[in-house]
């Protein structure tokens, strides 16, 4: 591991503390200090391998785009304590990953797998499923309005709508959606006592990893059966494209196809749920902005981008240095581990004036919520489309919204956002 500037222990502790992500402001303050005083610096935290923390927008972008020097495969791409890393390696015969999906791959394997579904996720193909998405959006708004003026928007609308969309596109039957929601929340929200598998408040790294391994095993069992079914009975769904995909002239193996399904199924809803709830949170606390967007729908794309920036649903990813390099005046050695802090990049005041303010008219809005480079979010057009359609329907049918209680963010260092958003609303 290279020597270099070090992060003060209290700040280092904050950026790995799920509670800080739930509390939010202490986290934003810690990132602001790091961007100012130590934009690339080493976190030495008991129980973790040392890792570089990258907090400025420009550095995160540069690293994300250099997929030769900064790799995904050699170590876990989500921050984990040493005990968890060891336990996974033990369980997986030396591999650092519980799941093998696009985010765990590098070239030359990664582009081959990504190419299988790339076209499917492009706007031209998404046009063909837009009407389908609108039907789901309308039903979500009907359900909300039927709740009679109050709801928990995060739980009742935002978490269910993208789930329903992605499961329908993937080809998972509606009756299995509660299972998919539960497994995803366990995978992403493992640190939050409201979301993890055992509702435990305190867990050792080994316990948490055991539980996560069980969740992954459940996903694998479900999706391996689904792949076999689609090979035997092909349909017009994404599951069939993946199950019948060929890599180097051979069918995609079961373990890899299960990983592919898992990344689409999981990355495809909790993230969009978070930014959808974030958009509503912002509108509920700013009636003027709500009225403006309701009256002028050309502001909708701006509202959506700002919600995705302001919420930053994917809060970090890790990379491993492939060869000795230098970035931002800091030398790194092959094998070094680093954390791309997307929240910090999205609140970088040198790129976003008054970053804590939600401004639907912010322009330009060069947020990095979808990452960049070879791994840039495959579902970004789908996420934007889903949000646009839902808010078109919502703004048509709502006259006003306001907070009816205190919203709460999930306590997770990886994927996070509002988990409770009490709302009072009047129908139009
Ligand atoms: C990758 C964010 C929605 C599927 C990623 C990455 C981020 C991200 C940060 C990693 C980028 C990088 O390493 O540079 C988000 C956010 C979303 C969202 C903020 C919603 C607002 C979706 C949706 C889907 C999806 C709707 C699919 C249904 C994927 C996949 C990858 C990915 C498959 C892996 C791509 C690769 O490694 O090549 N996403 N995502 N995401 N996302 Fe999304």
XYZ file of C-alpha atoms and ligand atoms in Angstrom:
471
model
C 0.000 0.000 0.000
C 1.306 3.451 -0.881
C 2.054 6.112 1.670
C 0.232 9.405 1.288
C -2.061 11.924 2.968
C -4.227 10.321 5.643
C -7.804 10.982 6.600
C -8.334 12.048 10.232
C -9.819 9.085 12.146
C -13.147 10.800 12.925
C -13.799 11.571 9.242
C -12.700 8.095 8.205
C -15.118 6.612 10.738
C -17.958 8.771 9.367
C -17.653 7.639 5.769
C -17.951 3.957 6.697
C -20.736 4.483 9.228
C -24.225 3.538 7.938
C -25.743 5.809 10.607
C -24.001 8.818 9.057
C -25.624 7.951 5.703
C -28.996 7.819 7.477
C -28.366 11.141 9.235
C -27.018 12.656 5.948
C -25.855 16.137 7.069
C -22.846 14.841 9.077
C -21.857 12.865 6.007
C -22.150 15.866 3.680
C -20.066 17.899 6.146
C -17.377 15.189 6.300
C -17.188 15.010 2.503
C -16.985 18.815 2.210
C -13.998 18.818 4.577
C -12.308 16.030 2.637
C -12.818 17.730 -0.739
C -11.283 20.884 0.687
C -8.430 19.429 2.723
C -7.654 15.905 1.555
C -9.422 15.135 -1.756
C -7.522 11.867 -2.248
C -6.380 10.439 1.049
C -5.908 7.150 2.811
C -8.496 5.805 5.241
C -6.946 3.543 7.869
C -9.876 2.164 9.785
C -9.637 -0.700 12.263
C -11.155 -3.810 10.700
C -10.740 -2.628 7.091
C -7.912 -2.872 4.595
C -6.592 0.655 4.033
C -8.197 2.342 1.025
C -7.948 5.651 -0.811
C -10.983 7.879 -0.508
C -11.663 9.940 -3.632
C -14.050 12.826 -3.043
C -13.697 15.394 -5.855
C -15.927 15.249 -8.940
C -13.014 15.568 -11.406
C -10.961 12.760 -9.809
C -13.919 10.372 -9.587
C -14.652 10.956 -13.274
C -11.044 10.484 -14.308
C -10.716 7.189 -12.415
C -14.097 5.901 -13.648
C -13.081 6.495 -17.266
C -9.708 4.782 -16.958
C -10.792 1.156 -16.944
C -7.287 -0.100 -17.645
C -5.604 1.368 -14.577
C -8.593 1.035 -12.227
C -10.223 -2.388 -12.183
C -13.421 -3.884 -10.778
C -12.577 -7.572 -10.635
C -9.569 -7.984 -8.288
C -11.410 -7.099 -5.040
C -14.914 -6.512 -3.785
C -16.559 -3.519 -5.518
C -18.585 -2.669 -2.420
C -16.742 -1.644 0.743
C -16.477 -4.553 3.181
C -14.499 -5.184 6.369
C -11.563 -7.609 6.302
C -13.540 -10.328 8.094
C -16.219 -10.156 5.413
C -13.612 -10.240 2.630
C -12.013 -13.299 4.234
C -15.316 -15.034 4.722
C -16.322 -14.484 1.078
C -12.939 -15.741 -0.149
C -13.372 -18.856 2.019
C -16.910 -19.440 0.780
C -16.120 -18.754 -2.886
C -12.859 -20.717 -3.210
C -10.682 -17.623 -3.241
C -12.894 -15.329 -5.320
C -13.549 -11.930 -3.708
C -17.137 -11.887 -5.039
C -20.366 -13.541 -3.904
C -21.997 -12.663 -7.226
C -20.447 -12.568 -10.674
C -22.134 -9.829 -12.675
C -21.126 -6.936 -14.942
C -19.864 -4.856 -12.032
C -17.434 -7.581 -10.973
C -15.950 -7.993 -14.477
C -13.186 -6.243 -16.420
C -12.202 -6.321 -20.086
C -12.027 -8.492 -22.119
C -14.871 -10.373 -20.369
C -16.949 -7.343 -19.367
C -17.728 -5.901 -22.836
C -18.754 -9.348 -24.113
C -21.326 -9.717 -21.348
C -22.456 -6.088 -21.558
C -23.015 -6.348 -25.325
C -25.672 -9.053 -24.777
C -28.186 -6.536 -23.406
C -26.740 -3.143 -24.395
C -29.166 -2.575 -27.299
C -32.092 -3.689 -25.228
C -31.399 -0.846 -22.757
C -31.082 1.856 -25.449
C -33.846 4.446 -25.987
C -34.922 2.942 -29.357
C -35.887 -0.356 -27.726
C -37.279 1.301 -24.589
C -39.771 3.166 -26.828
C -41.395 -0.182 -27.529
C -42.141 -0.734 -23.839
C -43.093 2.836 -22.933
C -46.842 2.141 -23.046
C -46.315 -0.786 -20.712
C -44.426 1.405 -18.237
C -47.170 4.059 -18.409
C -49.812 1.491 -17.495
C -47.787 0.556 -14.419
C -47.265 4.254 -13.550
C -50.993 5.004 -13.841
C -51.819 2.077 -11.572
C -49.273 3.324 -8.998
C -50.877 6.779 -9.004
C -54.378 5.231 -8.747
C -53.192 3.293 -5.716
C -51.708 6.395 -4.112
C -54.860 8.464 -4.672
C -56.980 5.668 -3.253
C -55.079 6.055 0.024
C -57.146 9.178 0.643
C -54.753 12.078 1.065
C -51.891 10.555 3.064
C -49.268 7.946 2.299
C -45.695 6.938 2.926
C -44.534 7.773 -0.597
C -41.238 5.905 -0.241
C -42.892 2.681 0.910
C -46.233 2.801 -0.902
C -45.263 4.238 -4.295
C -41.535 4.745 -4.889
C -40.408 1.301 -3.770
C -43.159 -0.586 -5.615
C -43.287 1.132 -9.022
C -39.709 0.559 -10.323
C -39.854 -2.940 -8.855
C -42.948 -3.742 -10.859
C -41.440 -2.217 -14.034
C -38.129 -4.067 -13.866
C -39.712 -7.396 -12.918
C -42.179 -7.152 -15.784
C -39.350 -6.329 -18.216
C -37.186 -9.102 -16.862
C -40.063 -11.572 -16.880
C -40.532 -12.276 -13.152
C -44.221 -12.970 -12.327
C -45.978 -10.402 -10.130
C -46.563 -12.977 -7.407
C -42.779 -13.196 -6.879
C -42.228 -9.435 -6.578
C -42.436 -9.345 -2.758
C -39.666 -11.977 -2.664
C -37.525 -9.916 -5.087
C -38.067 -6.748 -3.037
C -37.133 -8.524 0.157
C -33.978 -10.079 -1.302
C -32.864 -6.786 -2.880
C -33.354 -4.844 0.314
C -31.380 -7.480 2.167
C -28.577 -7.259 -0.370
C -28.383 -3.451 -0.456
C -29.751 -2.513 2.955
C -27.929 -5.170 4.970
C -26.690 -2.538 7.396
C -30.136 -1.074 8.114
C -32.034 -2.818 10.927
C -35.332 -2.025 9.133
C -34.203 -3.726 5.929
C -31.821 -6.593 6.706
C -32.720 -10.263 6.869
C -32.789 -10.683 10.647
C -33.713 -7.098 11.635
C -30.547 -7.109 13.722
C -29.272 -3.751 14.973
C -25.695 -4.921 15.550
C -24.066 -7.728 13.582
C -20.520 -8.950 13.262
C -19.003 -8.730 9.771
C -19.034 -12.514 9.572
C -22.698 -12.747 10.552
C -23.643 -10.025 8.067
C -21.727 -11.782 5.281
C -23.286 -15.156 6.114
C -26.703 -13.589 5.817
C -25.756 -11.912 2.564
C -24.437 -15.218 1.212
C -27.814 -16.779 2.024
C -29.564 -13.956 0.178
C -27.316 -14.490 -2.856
C -27.974 -18.250 -2.717
C -31.726 -17.533 -2.780
C -31.293 -15.251 -5.792
C -29.138 -17.853 -7.565
C -31.606 -20.668 -6.967
C -34.473 -18.545 -8.273
C -32.647 -17.227 -11.326
C -30.951 -20.487 -12.322
C -34.412 -22.046 -12.527
C -35.593 -19.053 -14.568
C -32.678 -19.379 -17.039
C -33.426 -23.071 -17.532
C -37.081 -22.279 -18.135
C -36.269 -19.590 -20.761
C -33.874 -21.900 -22.609
C -36.627 -24.498 -22.801
C -39.441 -22.000 -23.479
C -38.039 -18.757 -24.965
C -40.225 -15.650 -24.578
C -40.125 -11.973 -25.524
C -38.366 -10.857 -22.340
C -34.982 -9.772 -21.083
C -34.628 -13.054 -19.187
C -34.676 -14.923 -22.506
C -32.043 -12.629 -24.070
C -29.723 -13.368 -21.140
C -30.495 -17.091 -20.872
C -29.924 -17.674 -24.573
C -26.912 -15.330 -24.821
C -23.654 -16.708 -26.219
C -20.175 -15.768 -25.003
C -17.276 -16.797 -27.266
C -19.577 -19.202 -29.077
C -20.743 -20.994 -25.901
C -23.976 -20.555 -23.898
C -23.640 -18.259 -20.874
C -23.018 -20.484 -17.801
C -25.748 -20.750 -15.120
C -23.743 -18.949 -12.437
C -23.061 -15.988 -14.745
C -26.628 -15.800 -16.007
C -27.901 -15.799 -12.396
C -25.450 -12.958 -11.655
C -26.706 -11.062 -14.706
C -30.319 -11.404 -13.580
C -29.360 -10.411 -10.058
C -27.654 -7.166 -11.132
C -30.569 -6.181 -13.385
C -33.179 -7.139 -10.800
C -31.447 -5.382 -7.915
C -29.728 -2.386 -9.574
C -32.945 -1.831 -11.484
C -35.288 -0.866 -8.678
C -33.950 0.251 -5.282
C -31.874 2.894 -7.086
C -34.777 4.299 -9.105
C -37.012 4.023 -6.032
C -34.559 6.201 -4.128
C -34.369 8.952 -6.763
C -38.149 8.873 -7.268
C -38.705 9.354 -3.532
C -35.974 12.019 -3.518
C -37.787 14.005 -6.228
C -41.036 13.877 -4.263
C -39.278 14.829 -1.030
C -37.878 17.941 -2.708
C -41.261 18.919 -4.194
C -43.092 18.315 -0.922
C -40.892 20.771 0.919
C -40.992 23.408 -1.808
C -44.562 24.184 -3.012
C -43.262 26.839 -5.395
C -41.052 24.330 -7.224
C -43.964 21.867 -7.302
C -46.235 24.497 -8.890
C -43.559 25.489 -11.399
C -42.957 21.932 -12.641
C -46.676 21.146 -12.648
C -47.313 24.184 -14.868
C -44.309 23.702 -17.161
C -43.521 20.111 -18.076
C -40.414 21.111 -20.019
C -38.855 21.348 -16.527
C -39.427 17.638 -15.904
C -36.109 16.322 -17.315
C -34.296 18.890 -15.138
C -36.283 17.821 -12.078
C -35.339 14.208 -12.703
C -31.608 14.869 -13.177
C -31.561 17.029 -10.062
C -33.341 14.327 -8.043
C -30.794 11.759 -9.219
C -27.937 14.097 -8.241
C -29.426 15.277 -4.935
C -30.308 11.729 -3.806
C -27.260 9.904 -5.274
C -28.802 6.411 -4.826
C -25.526 4.535 -5.475
C -23.298 6.055 -2.843
C -19.954 4.478 -3.679
C -18.146 1.840 -5.701
C -14.636 0.502 -5.086
C -11.833 0.050 -7.626
C -8.432 -1.676 -7.480
C -5.290 -0.155 -8.992
C -3.861 -2.362 -11.782
C -0.454 -0.681 -12.167
C 1.471 1.976 -10.238
C 0.000 5.356 -11.067
C -0.403 8.924 -9.911
C -3.621 10.846 -9.550
C -4.259 14.276 -8.058
C -0.607 14.427 -7.001
C -0.944 11.170 -5.002
C 1.059 8.053 -5.938
C -0.778 4.759 -5.870
C 0.612 1.262 -6.157
C -0.730 -1.774 -8.011
C -3.162 -3.556 -5.690
C -4.264 -0.401 -3.838
C -7.975 -0.209 -3.157
C -10.000 2.952 -3.571
C -13.470 4.290 -2.933
C -15.285 6.499 -5.436
C -17.545 8.693 -3.293
C -20.361 9.587 -5.681
C -22.280 11.631 -3.094
C -19.245 13.788 -2.547
C -18.696 14.248 -6.294
C -22.332 15.277 -6.678
C -22.011 17.844 -3.876
C -18.692 19.246 -5.133
C -19.164 23.018 -4.941
C -16.663 23.608 -7.740
C -19.127 21.929 -10.123
C -22.504 22.479 -8.438
C -23.082 25.929 -6.897
C -25.032 25.601 -3.603
C -24.944 21.817 -3.896
C -27.314 21.152 -0.987
C -30.089 23.160 -2.638
C -32.503 21.217 -4.834
C -32.908 23.167 -8.073
C -34.937 21.595 -10.876
C -33.590 24.286 -13.237
C -29.921 23.562 -12.463
C -27.997 23.728 -15.727
C -25.625 22.259 -16.571
C -26.125 19.310 -14.217
C -23.123 17.053 -14.777
C -23.878 14.681 -11.893
C -22.030 11.395 -11.625
C -24.830 9.326 -10.097
C -24.646 6.865 -13.003
C -20.856 6.592 -12.849
C -18.841 6.881 -16.050
C -16.599 4.861 -18.357
C -17.027 1.191 -19.245
C -19.307 0.458 -16.274
C -21.549 3.481 -16.625
C -25.047 2.483 -15.574
C -26.617 0.261 -18.194
C -30.108 1.230 -17.039
C -29.760 5.008 -17.034
C -32.178 5.613 -19.932
C -34.682 3.263 -18.335
C -34.363 4.971 -14.928
C -34.947 8.414 -16.487
C -37.871 7.166 -18.577
C -39.560 5.521 -15.589
C -39.243 8.674 -13.510
C -40.474 10.915 -16.345
C -43.573 8.810 -16.937
C -44.419 8.539 -13.240
C -44.063 12.282 -12.638
C -46.118 13.118 -15.741
C -48.921 11.019 -14.290
C -48.439 12.344 -10.757
C -48.335 16.010 -11.729
C -51.511 15.606 -13.817
C -53.403 14.185 -10.890
C -52.021 15.985 -7.850
C -52.907 19.513 -6.821
C -50.507 19.823 -3.905
C -48.121 17.776 -1.741
C -46.550 18.452 1.627
C -44.578 16.518 4.197
C -46.765 14.863 6.832
C -43.891 13.761 9.065
C -40.151 13.447 9.112
C -38.615 11.608 6.142
C -35.859 9.113 6.941
C -32.970 7.915 4.805
C -31.789 4.312 4.910
C -28.726 3.461 6.948
C -26.534 2.000 4.253
C -23.139 2.943 2.865
C -23.863 1.432 -0.565
C -27.324 1.964 -2.104
C -29.415 4.412 -0.118
C -32.127 7.031 -0.150
C -35.417 7.842 1.539
C -36.941 4.777 3.200
C -39.831 6.736 4.781
C -41.488 9.772 3.223
C -44.761 10.659 4.972
C -46.807 12.747 2.560
C -50.094 14.663 2.665
C -51.568 15.406 -0.750
C -54.626 16.808 -2.523
C -55.846 15.223 -5.728
C -56.421 17.542 -8.709
C -24.261 0.205 -12.946
C -26.397 3.922 -10.690
C -30.748 2.475 -12.343
C -28.662 -1.466 -14.181
C -24.467 1.359 -12.221
C -23.421 2.141 -11.611
C -24.015 3.170 -10.972
C -25.451 3.058 -11.180
C -23.319 4.257 -10.159
C -21.898 1.853 -11.679
C -21.273 2.821 -12.636
C -19.767 2.777 -12.676
O -19.138 1.882 -12.099
O -19.194 3.679 -13.337
C -27.757 3.845 -10.947
C -28.731 4.830 -10.507
C -29.953 4.430 -10.975
C -29.748 3.186 -11.704
C -28.404 6.067 -9.689
C -31.300 5.072 -10.823
C -31.512 6.341 -10.598
C -30.562 1.310 -13.015
C -31.587 0.558 -13.705
C -31.009 -0.577 -14.190
C -29.594 -0.523 -13.850
C -33.056 0.983 -13.830
C -31.586 -1.737 -14.986
C -32.795 -2.139 -15.001
C -27.305 -1.338 -13.997
C -26.340 -2.323 -14.437
C -25.075 -1.839 -14.072
C -25.288 -0.564 -13.429
C -26.651 -3.644 -15.158
C -23.710 -2.505 -14.307
C -23.070 -1.934 -15.550
C -21.657 -2.451 -15.802
O -20.941 -2.765 -14.845
O -21.301 -2.533 -16.980
N -25.695 1.940 -11.961
N -28.406 2.872 -11.648
N -29.366 0.629 -13.132
N -26.634 -0.295 -13.405
Fe -27.516 1.345 -12.635
